[in-house]
CSV table of C-alpha atoms in Angstrom, one decimal:
chain,number,residue,atom,x,y,z
A,1,MET,CA,0.0,0.0,0.0
A,2,THR,CA,1.5,3.3,-1.1
A,3,SER,CA,1.2,6.4,1.1
A,4,PRO,CA,-2.0,8.3,0.2
A,5,THR,CA,-1.9,11.9,-0.9
A,6,ILE,CA,-4.2,14.2,1.0
A,7,VAL,CA,-5.5,17.3,-0.7
A,8,THR,CA,-7.7,19.6,1.4
A,9,ALA,CA,-10.4,22.1,0.5
A,10,ALA,CA,-12.9,24.5,2.0
A,11,MET,CA,-16.0,26.2,0.7
A,12,LEU,CA,-17.3,29.7,1.3
A,13,ALA,CA,-20.9,30.2,0.3
A,14,ILE,CA,-21.8,33.9,0.1
A,15,GLY,CA,-25.3,35.4,0.3
A,16,ASP,CA,-27.8,37.0,2.6
A,17,GLU,CA,-30.5,34.7,1.1
A,18,LEU,CA,-28.8,31.6,2.4
A,19,LEU,CA,-28.9,33.0,6.0
A,20,SER,CA,-32.5,34.4,5.8
A,21,GLY,CA,-33.8,31.0,4.7
A,22,ARG,CA,-35.1,32.4,1.4
A,23,THR,CA,-32.8,30.2,-0.6
A,24,LYS,CA,-31.9,26.7,0.4
A,25,ASP,CA,-28.3,26.0,-0.6
A,26,LYS,CA,-27.8,23.3,-3.1
A,27,ASN,CA,-24.1,24.0,-3.9
A,28,ILE,CA,-22.5,22.7,-0.7
A,29,GLY,CA,-23.8,19.1,-1.1
A,30,HIS,CA,-23.0,19.1,-4.8
A,31,LEU,CA,-19.4,20.3,-4.2
A,32,ALA,CA,-19.0,17.8,-1.4
A,33,ASP,CA,-20.1,14.9,-3.8
A,34,MET,CA,-17.8,16.1,-6.6
A,35,LEU,CA,-14.7,16.6,-4.4
A,36,THR,CA,-15.1,13.2,-2.7
A,37,MET,CA,-15.3,11.6,-6.2
A,38,VAL,CA,-12.0,13.2,-7.4
A,39,GLY,CA,-10.1,12.8,-4.2
A,40,ILE,CA,-10.2,16.3,-2.6
A,41,ASP,CA,-11.1,16.4,1.1
A,42,LEU,CA,-13.7,19.0,1.9
A,43,ARG,CA,-12.8,20.0,5.5
A,44,GLU,CA,-14.8,23.1,6.3
A,45,VAL,CA,-17.7,25.1,4.9
A,46,ARG,CA,-18.7,28.7,5.9
A,47,ILE,CA,-21.7,30.6,4.9
A,48,VAL,CA,-21.5,34.4,5.3
A,49,ALA,CA,-23.6,37.4,4.3
A,50,ASP,CA,-23.1,39.8,1.4
A,51,ASP,CA,-20.8,41.8,3.7
A,52,GLN,CA,-17.3,42.8,2.6
A,53,ASP,CA,-15.7,42.4,6.0
A,54,ALA,CA,-17.3,39.0,6.6
A,55,ILE,CA,-16.2,37.7,3.2
A,56,VAL,CA,-12.6,39.0,3.5
A,57,GLU,CA,-12.2,37.6,7.0
A,58,ALA,CA,-13.6,34.2,6.1
A,59,LEU,CA,-11.7,33.9,2.9
A,60,ASN,CA,-8.4,34.8,4.4
A,61,ALA,CA,-8.9,32.3,7.2
A,62,LEU,CA,-9.7,29.5,4.7
A,63,ARG,CA,-7.2,30.2,1.9
A,64,SER,CA,-4.3,30.1,4.3
A,65,ARG,CA,-5.4,26.8,5.8
A,66,TYR,CA,-6.6,24.7,2.9
A,67,ARG,CA,-5.1,23.8,-0.5
A,68,HIS,CA,-8.3,24.8,-2.4
A,69,VAL,CA,-11.1,27.2,-1.6
A,70,PHE,CA,-14.3,27.3,-3.6
A,71,THR,CA,-16.7,30.2,-3.3
A,72,SER,CA,-20.3,30.5,-4.5
A,73,GLY,CA,-22.5,33.5,-5.0
A,74,GLY,CA,-22.3,37.3,-5.4
A,75,ILE,CA,-20.8,37.6,-8.9
A,76,GLY,CA,-23.9,38.9,-10.7
A,77,PRO,CA,-24.6,42.3,-12.1
A,78,THR,CA,-26.5,44.0,-9.2
A,79,HIS,CA,-25.4,46.2,-6.3
A,80,ASP,CA,-25.6,43.3,-3.8
A,81,ASP,CA,-23.0,41.3,-5.9
A,82,ILE,CA,-19.9,42.3,-4.0
A,83,THR,CA,-17.8,39.1,-4.1
A,84,ALA,CA,-15.3,40.3,-6.8
A,85,ASP,CA,-14.6,43.4,-4.8
A,86,ALA,CA,-14.3,41.4,-1.5
A,87,ILE,CA,-11.9,38.8,-3.0
A,88,SER,CA,-9.8,41.6,-4.5
A,89,LYS,CA,-9.6,43.2,-1.1
A,90,ALA,CA,-8.6,40.0,0.5
A,91,PHE,CA,-5.7,39.6,-1.9
A,92,GLY,CA,-4.8,43.3,-1.8
A,93,VAL,CA,-5.2,43.8,-5.5
A,94,GLU,CA,-7.3,46.0,-7.8
A,95,CYS,CA,-10.7,44.8,-8.9
A,96,ILE,CA,-10.8,45.5,-12.7
A,97,HIS,CA,-13.1,45.1,-15.7
A,98,GLU,CA,-11.0,42.2,-17.1
A,99,PRO,CA,-10.5,42.8,-20.8
A,100,LYS,CA,-11.1,39.3,-22.0
A,101,ALA,CA,-14.3,39.0,-20.0
A,102,MET,CA,-15.5,42.3,-21.3
A,103,GLU,CA,-14.9,41.0,-24.9
A,104,LEU,CA,-16.8,37.8,-24.2
A,105,LEU,CA,-19.8,39.6,-22.7
A,106,ALA,CA,-19.9,42.3,-25.3
A,107,ALA,CA,-19.9,39.7,-28.1
A,108,MET,CA,-22.6,37.7,-26.3
A,109,TYR,CA,-24.9,40.7,-25.8
A,110,GLU,CA,-24.4,41.8,-29.4
A,111,ARG,CA,-25.4,38.4,-30.7
A,112,ARG,CA,-28.5,38.5,-28.6
A,113,GLY,CA,-29.3,42.1,-29.6
A,114,MET,CA,-29.1,43.3,-26.0
A,115,GLU,CA,-27.5,46.4,-24.5
A,116,PHE,CA,-24.2,45.8,-22.7
A,117,THR,CA,-25.3,47.9,-19.7
A,118,GLU,CA,-23.1,49.2,-16.9
A,119,ALA,CA,-24.7,46.6,-14.7
A,120,ARG,CA,-23.8,43.8,-17.1
A,121,LYS,CA,-20.2,45.1,-17.3
A,122,ARG,CA,-20.0,44.4,-13.5
A,123,MET,CA,-19.9,40.7,-14.4
A,124,ALA,CA,-16.5,41.2,-16.1
A,125,ARG,CA,-15.0,42.5,-12.8
A,126,MET,CA,-12.4,40.4,-11.1
A,127,PRO,CA,-9.1,40.8,-9.2
A,128,GLU,CA,-6.2,41.9,-11.4
A,129,GLY,CA,-4.2,38.7,-12.3
A,130,ALA,CA,-7.2,36.3,-12.0
A,131,THR,CA,-7.9,33.7,-14.7
A,132,HIS,CA,-11.3,32.8,-16.0
A,133,ILE,CA,-13.4,29.8,-15.0
A,134,PRO,CA,-15.6,29.3,-18.1
A,135,ASN,CA,-19.3,29.6,-17.8
A,136,PRO,CA,-21.0,27.6,-20.6
A,137,VAL,CA,-24.5,28.4,-19.3
A,138,SER,CA,-24.6,32.2,-19.3
A,139,THR,CA,-21.1,33.4,-20.5
A,140,ALA,CA,-20.1,35.6,-17.5
A,141,PRO,CA,-17.0,33.8,-16.2
A,142,GLY,CA,-16.0,32.9,-12.7
A,143,PHE,CA,-12.4,33.4,-11.8
A,144,ALA,CA,-9.5,31.7,-10.1
A,145,ILE,CA,-6.8,33.6,-8.1
A,146,GLU,CA,-4.1,31.6,-6.4
A,147,ASN,CA,-5.9,28.7,-4.6
A,148,VAL,CA,-9.4,30.4,-4.6
A,149,TYR,CA,-12.1,29.6,-7.2
A,150,VAL,CA,-14.9,32.0,-7.4
A,151,MET,CA,-18.1,30.7,-8.9
A,152,ALA,CA,-21.8,31.7,-9.3
A,153,GLY,CA,-24.5,30.9,-6.8
A,154,VAL,CA,-27.1,29.8,-9.3
A,155,PRO,CA,-26.8,26.0,-9.1
A,156,GLN,CA,-26.8,25.3,-12.8
A,157,VAL,CA,-24.0,27.8,-13.3
A,158,PHE,CA,-22.1,26.7,-10.2
A,159,GLN,CA,-22.2,23.1,-11.4
A,160,ALA,CA,-21.1,24.0,-15.0
A,161,MET,CA,-18.2,26.1,-13.7
A,162,LEU,CA,-17.1,23.3,-11.3
A,163,ASP,CA,-17.1,20.8,-14.2
A,164,ALA,CA,-14.9,23.1,-16.2
A,165,LEU,CA,-12.6,23.7,-13.2
A,166,LEU,CA,-12.1,20.4,-11.6
A,167,PRO,CA,-9.9,18.6,-14.2
A,168,SER,CA,-7.2,21.3,-13.7
A,169,LEU,CA,-7.0,21.0,-9.9
A,170,GLU,CA,-4.5,19.0,-7.9
A,171,THR,CA,-6.3,16.0,-6.4
A,172,GLY,CA,-5.3,13.3,-3.9
A,173,THR,CA,-6.1,9.7,-3.3
A,174,PRO,CA,-9.8,9.3,-3.3
A,175,VAL,CA,-11.6,8.0,-0.2
A,176,LEU,CA,-13.4,4.8,-0.9
A,177,SER,CA,-16.5,4.0,1.0
A,178,ARG,CA,-19.0,1.2,1.7
A,179,THR,CA,-22.3,1.5,3.4
A,180,VAL,CA,-23.7,-1.4,5.5
A,181,ARG,CA,-27.3,-1.1,6.6
A,182,SER,CA,-28.0,-2.1,10.2
A,183,PRO,CA,-31.6,-2.9,11.2
A,184,TYR,CA,-30.5,-2.0,14.8
A,185,GLY,CA,-30.3,1.4,16.3
A,186,GLU,CA,-27.1,3.2,17.3
A,187,GLY,CA,-27.7,2.2,20.9
A,188,ASP,CA,-27.4,-1.5,20.0
A,189,ILE,CA,-24.4,-1.2,17.8
A,190,GLY,CA,-22.5,1.5,19.6
A,191,ALA,CA,-20.3,-0.7,21.8
A,192,PRO,CA,-19.3,-3.4,19.3
A,193,LEU,CA,-18.8,-0.8,16.5
A,194,THR,CA,-16.4,1.1,18.8
A,195,GLU,CA,-14.4,-2.2,18.9
A,196,VAL,CA,-14.5,-2.5,15.1
A,197,GLN,CA,-13.2,1.0,14.7
A,198,LYS,CA,-10.4,0.3,17.2
A,199,ASN,CA,-9.4,-2.8,15.2
A,200,HIS,CA,-9.3,-0.8,11.9
A,201,PRO,CA,-7.5,2.4,12.8
A,202,GLU,CA,-6.9,3.3,9.1
A,203,THR,CA,-10.6,3.5,8.4
A,204,SER,CA,-13.1,6.1,9.5
A,205,ILE,CA,-16.3,4.5,10.5
A,206,GLY,CA,-19.4,6.6,10.8
A,207,SER,CA,-22.9,5.6,11.9
A,208,TYR,CA,-25.9,7.6,10.7
A,209,PRO,CA,-29.2,7.0,12.3
A,210,ARG,CA,-32.4,6.8,10.2
A,211,PHE,CA,-35.7,7.5,11.8
A,212,ASP,CA,-38.9,6.3,10.2
A,213,GLY,CA,-41.2,8.0,12.6
A,214,LYS,CA,-41.3,5.0,14.9
A,215,SER,CA,-37.9,3.5,15.4
A,216,PHE,CA,-34.2,4.0,14.5
A,217,SER,CA,-32.1,1.9,12.2
A,218,THR,CA,-28.5,2.8,11.2
A,219,ASP,CA,-26.4,3.2,8.1
A,220,ILE,CA,-22.8,2.3,8.9
A,221,VAL,CA,-20.4,4.0,6.5
A,222,ILE,CA,-16.8,2.8,6.3
A,223,ARG,CA,-14.3,5.0,4.6
A,224,ALA,CA,-10.6,4.3,3.7
A,225,ARG,CA,-8.2,5.2,1.0
A,226,ASP,CA,-7.1,1.6,0.5
A,227,ALA,CA,-9.5,-1.1,-0.9
A,228,THR,CA,-8.0,-4.0,1.1
A,229,VAL,CA,-8.2,-2.0,4.4
A,230,LEU,CA,-11.8,-1.0,3.5
A,231,GLY,CA,-12.8,-4.6,2.7
A,232,ALA,CA,-11.4,-6.0,6.0
A,233,ALA,CA,-13.4,-3.5,8.0
A,234,GLU,CA,-16.5,-4.1,6.0
A,235,THR,CA,-16.3,-7.8,6.7
A,236,GLU,CA,-16.0,-7.2,10.4
A,237,VAL,CA,-19.0,-4.8,10.4
A,238,ILE,CA,-21.2,-7.4,8.6
A,239,ALA,CA,-20.1,-10.1,11.1
A,240,MET,CA,-20.9,-7.7,14.0
A,241,ILE,CA,-24.5,-7.2,12.7
A,242,GLU,CA,-25.0,-10.9,12.2
A,243,ALA,CA,-23.7,-11.5,15.8
A,244,ILE,CA,-26.3,-9.0,17.2
A,245,GLY,CA,-29.0,-10.8,15.2
A,246,ARG,CA,-28.0,-14.3,16.6
A,247,SER,CA,-27.8,-12.9,20.1
A,248,ARG,CA,-31.4,-11.5,19.7
A,249,GLU,CA,-32.8,-14.8,18.4
A,250,LYS,CA,-31.4,-16.6,21.4
A,251,HIS,CA,-33.3,-14.3,23.7
A,252,GLN,CA,-36.7,-14.9,21.9
A,253,PRO,CA,-39.0,-16.9,24.2
B,1,MET,CA,-40.5,54.3,14.3
B,2,THR,CA,-38.8,52.9,17.4
B,3,SER,CA,-35.3,51.7,17.2
B,4,PRO,CA,-35.1,48.0,16.3
B,5,THR,CA,-33.5,45.4,18.5
B,6,ILE,CA,-30.9,43.3,16.7
B,7,VAL,CA,-30.2,39.8,18.1
B,8,THR,CA,-27.5,37.8,16.2
B,9,ALA,CA,-26.9,34.1,15.8
B,10,ALA,CA,-24.6,31.6,14.2
B,11,MET,CA,-24.9,27.9,13.4
B,12,LEU,CA,-22.3,25.2,13.7
B,13,ALA,CA,-23.2,22.0,11.8
B,14,ILE,CA,-21.0,19.1,12.8
B,15,GLY,CA,-20.5,15.9,10.9
B,16,ASP,CA,-18.1,14.2,8.4
B,17,GLU,CA,-21.2,13.1,6.4
B,18,LEU,CA,-22.0,16.7,5.5
B,19,LEU,CA,-18.5,17.3,4.1
B,20,SER,CA,-18.3,14.0,2.2
B,21,GLY,CA,-21.6,14.6,0.5
B,22,ARG,CA,-23.2,11.5,2.0
B,23,THR,CA,-25.8,13.6,3.8
B,24,LYS,CA,-27.3,16.7,2.4
B,25,ASP,CA,-27.9,19.1,5.3
B,26,LYS,CA,-31.5,20.1,5.9
B,27,ASN,CA,-31.0,21.8,9.3
B,28,ILE,CA,-29.3,25.1,8.1
B,29,GLY,CA,-32.2,26.1,5.9
B,30,HIS,CA,-34.8,25.2,8.6
B,31,LEU,CA,-32.9,27.1,11.3
B,32,ALA,CA,-32.6,30.1,8.9
B,33,ASP,CA,-36.4,30.1,8.3
B,34,MET,CA,-37.3,29.8,12.0
B,35,LEU,CA,-34.8,32.4,13.2
B,36,THR,CA,-36.0,34.9,10.5
B,37,MET,CA,-39.6,34.3,11.7
B,38,VAL,CA,-38.9,35.1,15.4
B,39,GLY,CA,-36.5,38.0,14.8
B,40,ILE,CA,-33.0,36.5,15.3
B,41,ASP,CA,-30.4,37.4,12.6
B,42,LEU,CA,-28.5,34.3,11.4
B,43,ARG,CA,-25.1,35.9,10.5
B,44,GLU,CA,-22.8,32.9,9.9
B,45,VAL,CA,-22.8,29.2,9.5
B,46,ARG,CA,-19.9,26.8,9.7
B,47,ILE,CA,-19.8,23.1,8.9
B,48,VAL,CA,-16.9,21.1,10.4
B,49,ALA,CA,-16.0,17.5,10.7
B,50,ASP,CA,-16.3,15.2,13.7
B,51,ASP,CA,-12.9,16.4,14.9
B,52,GLN,CA,-12.5,17.8,18.4
B,53,ASP,CA,-10.0,20.6,17.5
B,54,ALA,CA,-12.1,21.8,14.6
B,55,ILE,CA,-15.3,21.9,16.7
B,56,VAL,CA,-13.6,23.6,19.7
B,57,GLU,CA,-12.0,26.3,17.5
B,58,ALA,CA,-15.2,27.0,15.5
B,59,LEU,CA,-17.4,27.1,18.6
B,60,ASN,CA,-15.2,29.4,20.5
B,61,ALA,CA,-15.0,31.8,17.5
B,62,LEU,CA,-18.7,31.8,17.1
B,63,ARG,CA,-19.9,32.0,20.7
B,64,SER,CA,-17.7,35.0,21.5
B,65,ARG,CA,-19.1,36.9,18.5
B,66,TYR,CA,-22.8,36.1,18.3
B,67,ARG,CA,-25.6,36.3,20.9
B,68,HIS,CA,-26.8,32.7,20.1
B,69,VAL,CA,-25.0,29.7,18.7
B,70,PHE,CA,-26.9,26.6,17.5
B,71,THR,CA,-25.2,23.3,16.8
B,72,SER,CA,-26.4,20.2,15.0
B,73,GLY,CA,-25.0,16.7,15.0
B,74,GLY,CA,-22.7,14.4,17.0
B,75,ILE,CA,-24.8,13.8,20.1
B,76,GLY,CA,-25.8,10.1,19.5
B,77,PRO,CA,-24.5,7.0,21.2
B,78,THR,CA,-21.6,5.9,18.9
B,79,HIS,CA,-17.9,6.5,19.0
B,80,ASP,CA,-18.1,9.2,16.3
B,81,ASP,CA,-20.5,11.3,18.4
B,82,ILE,CA,-18.0,13.6,20.0
B,83,THR,CA,-19.9,16.8,20.2
B,84,ALA,CA,-20.6,16.7,24.0
B,85,ASP,CA,-16.9,16.2,24.7
B,86,ALA,CA,-15.8,19.0,22.3
B,87,ILE,CA,-18.3,21.5,23.7
B,88,SER,CA,-17.2,20.6,27.3
B,89,LYS,CA,-13.6,21.2,26.2
B,90,ALA,CA,-14.5,24.5,24.6
B,91,PHE,CA,-16.0,25.7,27.9
B,92,GLY,CA,-13.3,24.1,30.0
B,93,VAL,CA,-15.7,22.0,32.1
B,94,GLU,CA,-16.1,18.3,32.7
B,95,CYS,CA,-18.3,16.2,30.4
B,96,ILE,CA,-20.5,14.2,32.8
B,97,HIS,CA,-23.3,11.6,32.6
B,98,GLU,CA,-25.9,14.2,33.6
B,99,PRO,CA,-28.1,12.6,36.3
B,100,LYS,CA,-31.5,13.8,35.1
B,101,ALA,CA,-30.8,12.7,31.6
B,102,MET,CA,-29.7,9.3,32.9
B,103,GLU,CA,-33.0,9.0,34.7
B,104,LEU,CA,-35.0,10.0,31.6
B,105,LEU,CA,-33.2,7.5,29.4
B,106,ALA,CA,-33.2,4.7,31.9
B,107,ALA,CA,-37.0,5.0,32.3
B,108,MET,CA,-37.6,5.1,28.6
B,109,TYR,CA,-35.5,2.0,27.9
B,110,GLU,CA,-37.2,0.2,30.8
B,111,ARG,CA,-40.7,1.1,29.4
B,112,ARG,CA,-39.6,-0.3,26.0
B,113,GLY,CA,-38.0,-3.4,27.5
B,114,MET,CA,-34.6,-2.5,26.1
B,115,GLU,CA,-31.2,-2.7,27.7
B,116,PHE,CA,-29.7,0.7,28.8
B,117,THR,CA,-26.3,0.0,27.2
B,118,GLU,CA,-23.1,1.9,27.8
B,119,ALA,CA,-23.5,3.3,24.3
B,120,ARG,CA,-27.0,4.6,25.1
B,121,LYS,CA,-25.6,6.1,28.3
B,122,ARG,CA,-23.4,8.2,26.1
B,123,MET,CA,-26.5,10.2,25.1
B,124,ALA,CA,-26.8,11.4,28.7
B,125,ARG,CA,-23.4,13.1,28.5
B,126,MET,CA,-23.1,16.9,28.6
B,127,PRO,CA,-21.0,19.6,30.0
B,128,GLU,CA,-21.3,20.0,33.8
B,129,GLY,CA,-23.8,22.8,34.4
B,130,ALA,CA,-25.7,22.5,31.1
B,131,THR,CA,-29.5,22.4,31.0
B,132,HIS,CA,-31.6,20.2,28.9
B,133,ILE,CA,-33.3,20.9,25.6
B,134,PRO,CA,-36.2,18.5,25.6
B,135,ASN,CA,-36.4,15.8,22.8
B,136,PRO,CA,-40.0,14.8,22.4
B,137,VAL,CA,-39.1,12.5,19.5
B,138,SER,CA,-36.6,10.1,21.0
B,139,THR,CA,-36.0,11.3,24.6
B,140,ALA,CA,-32.2,11.8,24.6
B,141,PRO,CA,-32.0,15.6,25.3
B,142,GLY,CA,-30.0,18.2,23.7
B,143,PHE,CA,-28.4,20.8,26.0
B,144,ALA,CA,-27.8,24.5,26.5
B,145,ILE,CA,-24.7,26.0,28.0
B,146,GLU,CA,-24.4,29.8,28.2
B,147,ASN,CA,-25.3,31.0,24.7
B,148,VAL,CA,-24.7,27.6,23.0
B,149,TYR,CA,-27.6,25.2,22.1
B,150,VAL,CA,-26.5,21.7,21.2
B,151,MET,CA,-29.0,19.7,19.1
B,152,ALA,CA,-29.3,16.5,17.2
B,153,GLY,CA,-28.4,16.1,13.5
B,154,VAL,CA,-31.4,14.0,12.5
B,155,PRO,CA,-33.8,16.7,11.1
B,156,GLN,CA,-36.9,15.5,12.8
B,157,VAL,CA,-35.1,15.7,16.2
B,158,PHE,CA,-33.3,18.9,15.4
B,159,GLN,CA,-36.7,20.5,14.5
B,160,ALA,CA,-38.4,19.3,17.6
B,161,MET,CA,-35.6,20.5,19.9
B,162,LEU,CA,-35.6,23.9,18.2
B,163,ASP,CA,-39.4,24.2,18.7
B,164,ALA,CA,-38.9,23.4,22.4
B,165,LEU,CA,-36.0,25.9,22.7
B,166,LEU,CA,-37.0,28.9,20.7
B,167,PRO,CA,-39.7,30.4,23.0
B,168,SER,CA,-37.1,30.7,25.7
B,169,LEU,CA,-34.6,32.8,23.7
B,170,GLU,CA,-34.0,36.5,23.5
B,171,THR,CA,-35.3,37.7,20.1
B,172,GLY,CA,-35.2,41.0,18.3
B,173,THR,CA,-37.4,43.0,15.9
B,174,PRO,CA,-38.3,40.6,13.0
B,175,VAL,CA,-37.2,41.5,9.5
B,176,LEU,CA,-40.1,41.9,7.2
B,177,SER,CA,-39.8,41.1,3.6
B,178,ARG,CA,-41.6,41.5,0.3
B,179,THR,CA,-40.7,39.7,-3.0
B,180,VAL,CA,-41.4,41.4,-6.3
B,181,ARG,CA,-41.0,39.2,-9.4
B,182,SER,CA,-39.2,40.8,-12.3
B,183,PRO,CA,-39.5,39.3,-15.8
B,184,TYR,CA,-36.2,41.0,-16.6
B,185,GLY,CA,-32.8,39.7,-15.9
B,186,GLU,CA,-30.4,41.2,-13.4
B,187,GLY,CA,-28.5,42.9,-16.3
B,188,ASP,CA,-31.6,45.0,-17.1
B,189,ILE,CA,-32.6,45.9,-13.6
B,190,GLY,CA,-29.1,46.3,-12.1
B,191,ALA,CA,-28.6,50.0,-12.6
B,192,PRO,CA,-32.1,51.3,-11.7
B,193,LEU,CA,-32.2,48.9,-8.7
B,194,THR,CA,-29.0,50.4,-7.4
B,195,GLU,CA,-30.8,53.7,-7.4
B,196,VAL,CA,-33.8,52.3,-5.5
B,197,GLN,CA,-31.4,50.9,-2.9
B,198,LYS,CA,-29.7,54.3,-2.5
B,199,ASN,CA,-33.1,56.0,-2.0
B,200,HIS,CA,-34.0,53.5,0.7
B,201,PRO,CA,-30.9,53.0,2.9
B,202,GLU,CA,-32.9,51.4,5.7
B,203,THR,CA,-33.9,48.5,3.5
B,204,SER,CA,-31.7,45.7,2.2
B,205,ILE,CA,-32.7,44.9,-1.4
B,206,GLY,CA,-31.4,41.6,-2.8
B,207,SER,CA,-31.9,40.3,-6.3
B,208,TYR,CA,-31.9,36.6,-7.0
B,209,PRO,CA,-31.6,35.4,-10.6
B,210,ARG,CA,-33.9,32.5,-11.7
B,211,PHE,CA,-32.7,30.5,-14.7
B,212,ASP,CA,-35.3,28.4,-16.6
B,213,GLY,CA,-32.7,26.8,-18.9
B,214,LYS,CA,-33.1,29.5,-21.5
B,215,SER,CA,-33.3,32.9,-19.9
B,216,PHE,CA,-32.9,34.7,-16.6
B,217,SER,CA,-35.6,36.5,-14.7
B,218,THR,CA,-35.2,37.9,-11.2
B,219,ASP,CA,-36.8,37.9,-7.7
B,220,ILE,CA,-36.3,41.2,-6.0
B,221,VAL,CA,-36.4,40.8,-2.3
B,222,ILE,CA,-36.8,43.9,-0.1
B,223,ARG,CA,-36.2,43.5,3.6
B,224,ALA,CA,-36.7,46.0,6.5
B,225,ARG,CA,-37.7,46.0,10.1
B,226,ASP,CA,-40.3,48.7,9.6
B,227,ALA,CA,-43.5,48.1,7.6
B,228,THR,CA,-43.7,51.7,6.3
B,229,VAL,CA,-40.1,51.8,5.2
B,230,LEU,CA,-40.7,48.4,3.5
B,231,GLY,CA,-43.8,49.5,1.7
B,232,ALA,CA,-42.2,52.7,0.3
B,233,ALA,CA,-39.3,50.7,-1.2
B,234,GLU,CA,-41.7,48.1,-2.6
B,235,THR,CA,-43.7,50.8,-4.3
B,236,GLU,CA,-40.6,52.1,-6.0
B,237,VAL,CA,-39.4,48.7,-7.1
B,238,ILE,CA,-42.8,48.0,-8.7
B,239,ALA,CA,-42.6,51.4,-10.5
B,240,MET,CA,-39.1,50.6,-11.7
B,241,ILE,CA,-40.2,47.4,-13.3
B,242,GLU,CA,-43.2,49.1,-15.0
B,243,ALA,CA,-40.8,51.8,-16.3
B,244,ILE,CA,-38.6,49.1,-17.8
B,245,GLY,CA,-41.6,47.6,-19.5
B,246,ARG,CA,-42.8,50.9,-20.9
B,247,SER,CA,-39.3,51.7,-22.2
B,248,ARG,CA,-39.2,48.3,-24.0
B,249,GLU,CA,-42.6,48.8,-25.6
B,250,LYS,CA,-41.4,52.1,-27.0
B,251,HIS,CA,-38.5,50.3,-28.7
B,252,GLN,CA,-40.7,47.7,-30.4
B,253,PRO,CA,-40.7,48.2,-34.2
């Protein structure tokens, strides 16, 4: 077994609407799924308001700590879209109307016979030195600066930008996982599962209660970066559940 | 117009499964809705792993900054449920098997003819001095210590605990909101909407693009703590949209 490569990441979701409840975030879960698939460990997520100080502080905390930082939201054409300015401030660089983005947007609005308004020109703004993240849905690009990737909040656009971005990023050894369904609640499996976890220190075993309105069952999720390690732990979890079942049968009258 | 009372809050969602994508969080959006309704401003959300250092650091950052801090997850009976320990550590107090919680759980398992296992006893653990947050769904209580409210991750239980908790909390002046649908995209309304925002500094006006797969429209959300202030801004937003419509008719061939 070769030593696994760990690549970490964080997400910063930006928007008053996420904190007021008006919009239910869909990007965090999608990013989590995609990063897990490619072998990037999402370690922390923060949601902050459309507030420059809050964005700058959270971004600087996250970008110094994690290999990759993904942001969502606040890059549209209206006055409450302040992400480009806040990211520029966090990096201490100018926020400019980036020439290539201006060209892309001007051409797109000309094709569609629409005016390239001052508001629309806001969507070409990004920190000086940033590179584009393509937006195949609605043209206005996201942008990357150092280890920070700034994407739209609209889920269709966020997802398209992420698809365009991911192949270019450094990734690590993917975490493999197996889920074993247990008909028993966490209270029944807690003690033996602790033993299984101790016997398999290179795995991370989580247990997730399900509640059907009457009783609890459990999904046991085993995670490891090595298939052999994973398989050994899975075998022991299955044996544990069978043992609980046999012990219950014995106690039937 | 009397001066509004502002009461702030943050949420700390705890769990590896939220960061791996296995579980899509439902508690953040629910908490946001409920807090908005009662007049508590949710200002920040963090999601961290089942990792003691990460929980302690995030909790201490949030509890010093916001009036209320709500946590979800990690209070079940298995080895990966470490929230009670982490919260105790953050406050520098012992994590104990709280006697009243032990009684509640012992009585419940006795009624159900189930063994009160060591694992199940873990659910009675909380920082010394904490008070219960009742759990009408599955008995095992959440707990409150100073301005921190520790609740379950299972959404049905989280919601029931929050319902039990909220009436006891200090709340502020609720934010009122009106949504005006605009058939025009953000690029068309961006400039005039900026003017409306400037004319109504006591409101917060957000614009949220909708994308139907072909074109963008916009929801304009006006928020304020005073109904008169809110109504005046709404009137001007509606007038703005009508003006855009008239200007478009003029340009028709």
